[in-house]
Phi, psi and omega in degrees: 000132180298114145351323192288158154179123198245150169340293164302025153257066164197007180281185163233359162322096144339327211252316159301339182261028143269029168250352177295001163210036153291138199301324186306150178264072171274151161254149165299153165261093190230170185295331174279339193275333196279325172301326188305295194273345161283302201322294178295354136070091186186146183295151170234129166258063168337115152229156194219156199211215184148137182322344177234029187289121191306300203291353212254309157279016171261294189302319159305300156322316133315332183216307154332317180278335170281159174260358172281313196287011143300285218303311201287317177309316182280339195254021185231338176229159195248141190252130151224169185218155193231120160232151217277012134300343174284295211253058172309299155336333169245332171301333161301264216314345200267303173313342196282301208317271234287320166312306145342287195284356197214346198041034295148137178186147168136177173243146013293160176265099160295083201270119173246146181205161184278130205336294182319003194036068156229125193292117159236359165224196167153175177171212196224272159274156162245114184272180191276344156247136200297118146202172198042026180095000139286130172321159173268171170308295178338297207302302182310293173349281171311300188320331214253330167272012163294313199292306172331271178312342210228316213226040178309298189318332214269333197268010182236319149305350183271262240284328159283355169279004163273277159334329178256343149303323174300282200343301197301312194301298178309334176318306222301309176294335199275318160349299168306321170298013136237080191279176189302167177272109232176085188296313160340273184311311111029271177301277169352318178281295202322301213289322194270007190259301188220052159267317165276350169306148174268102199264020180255328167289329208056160186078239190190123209095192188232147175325141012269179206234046191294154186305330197027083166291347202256326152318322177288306193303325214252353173285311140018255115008284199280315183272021162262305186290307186298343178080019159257121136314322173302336180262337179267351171308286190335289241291316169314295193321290202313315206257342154299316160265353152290287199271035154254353178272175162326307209284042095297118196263132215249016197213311203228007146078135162123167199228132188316154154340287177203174186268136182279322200244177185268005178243031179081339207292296189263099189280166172256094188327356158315160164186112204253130200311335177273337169306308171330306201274305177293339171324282183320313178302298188295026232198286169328296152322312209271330172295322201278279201314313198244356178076347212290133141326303192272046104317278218275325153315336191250329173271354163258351160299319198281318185317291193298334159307295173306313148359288198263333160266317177242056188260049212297189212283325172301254174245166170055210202222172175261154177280006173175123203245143196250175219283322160334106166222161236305088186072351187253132164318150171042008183303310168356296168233073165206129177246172194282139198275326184305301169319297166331292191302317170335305195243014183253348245334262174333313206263005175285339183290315192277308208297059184187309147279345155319303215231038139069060164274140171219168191278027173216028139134000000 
């Protein structure tokens, strides 16, 4: 048992409470910690996760857990840590901030903000030492509290002139959110939806690669109600080559986060309970439009994953398995290309060019 213990050993969060007993003194984000983070007039940092983000315990392990970079964080910043399945609503708004500022996203999320809780830098891992052209955490640390002590005026005027670009920008989008009844417009998205398609891979963009289940449906949709075939076709291709790829897991069922490569193949191991629930649906659609069997087959493959794995003993479901077994990503499910010929024996030469294996991964 860690010596340490911080304000979140009274949370009910898995996930702030593997952070409780880390040397940072975090806090929760409640109406006393924001009193909290005025009194002390100190840059405040947020970060923010959730229990099963690989990176997120590389970084608690790397920099959370030492104690010299703790000690300069508690005397210099008031620490809150978030997790954003609790608080999703601030976990938004600190990303659109941090995207803004950086055209950048992901977790962990790393917010630095003014005693008043307004963000001017922030960003997502940090390693513990400077490569690939990044700073270590420290490195960030110092910077911001040098920055903090000697330009207080200008970094608080920089946030608010941040803060009030969100302001607009959300007018602006909720505007937006009910545009006219108007197939033009309508057809205009489809089309700007697959100006980004990958039309050899499916989905959209380049790696790394989430499903954008909300892309798919509304691509979907459009191209059943507009009469294109070209757009539920993308849609087909996109779900036809996940759950014949890696990020579908094809021997114990349900489908990873996201993709590392752009052809599905190598998942980032995670697998989140909400990934789950859009699979089926876009599974569904799609199933409703085209008949294809090996649909309605991968929703009682995925239905029975969720059963049977992620079901708790009570009630409801868990929100998430994590990328993680014992300290290594993805060990879990993976075997050795020696393994593979073992139990695969005759049938390992196709099954190893199905899913492009070599003996050197």
């Amino acid at each position: 048992m860690s010596r340490f213990a911080n304000a979140l050993q009274h949370e009910s969060s898995p996930y702030l409470l593997q952070h409780a007993h880390n040397p940072v003194q975090w806090h929760a984000w409640n109406p006393e910690t924001l009193q909290l983070a005025k009194d002390r007039n100190l840059p405040v940092l947020v970060s923010v996760g959730y229990a099963a983000c690989h990176w997120c315990h590389v970084m608690e392990r790397e920099s959370f857990e030492d104690e010299v970079v703790a000690r300069f964080m508690n005397e210099h910043f008031t620490n809150i840590k978030i997790d954003r399945e609790e608080r999703p609503d601030i976990d938004h708004t600190l990303m659109e901030a941090v995207q803004t500022m950086t055209g950048q996203g992901g977790w962990p999320l790393n917010v630095f903000l003014t005693p008043d809780m307004k963000p001017f830098y922030g960003g997502t891992y940090f390693p513990p030492e400077r490569m690939h052209g990044r700073p270590s955490w420290l490195e960030v640390l110092q910077s911001i509290h040098h920055a903090w002590t000697t330009q207080t005026g200008n970094i608080q005027e920089q946030a608010g002139r941040l803060f009030q670009h969100l302001q607009n920008a959300t007018q602006q989008w909720l505007q937006a959110a009910t545009p006219e009844d108007n197939p033009v417009s309508y057809t205009a998205m489809a089309e700007e939806l697959m100006e980004r398609a990958d039309k050899t891979y499916g989905g959209f963009g380049r790696a790394p690669k989430f499903p954008q289940w909300f892309s798919l449906q509304y691509l979907m949709a459009a191209g059943y109600f507009y009469n294109n075939p070209n757009w539920v076709n993308h849609v087909t291709h996109t779900v036809d080559q996940m759950i014949a790829g890696g990020i579908y897991d094809q021997a114990g069922g349900g489908i990873a986060r996201y993709s590392t490569d752009e052809y599905w193949l190598v998942p980032h191991f995670e697998k989140m309970l909400y990934d789950q629930a859009f699979l089926i649906t876009v599974l569904s659609e799609a199933y409703q439009l085209t008949q294809h069997t090996r649909y309605a087959t991968c929703i009682q493959h995925t239905i029975r994953f969720l059963q049977q794995t992620m079901a708790s003993a009570g009630e409801g479901y868990y929100a998430a398995l994590d990328a993680d077994s014992e300290g290594e990503e993805g060990k879990y499910y993976v075997w050795s290309y020696e393994e593979l010929q073992e139990i695969l024996g005759a049938e390992a030469a196709d099954f190893c060019n199905a899913f492009h294996v070599q003996p050197q991964g």
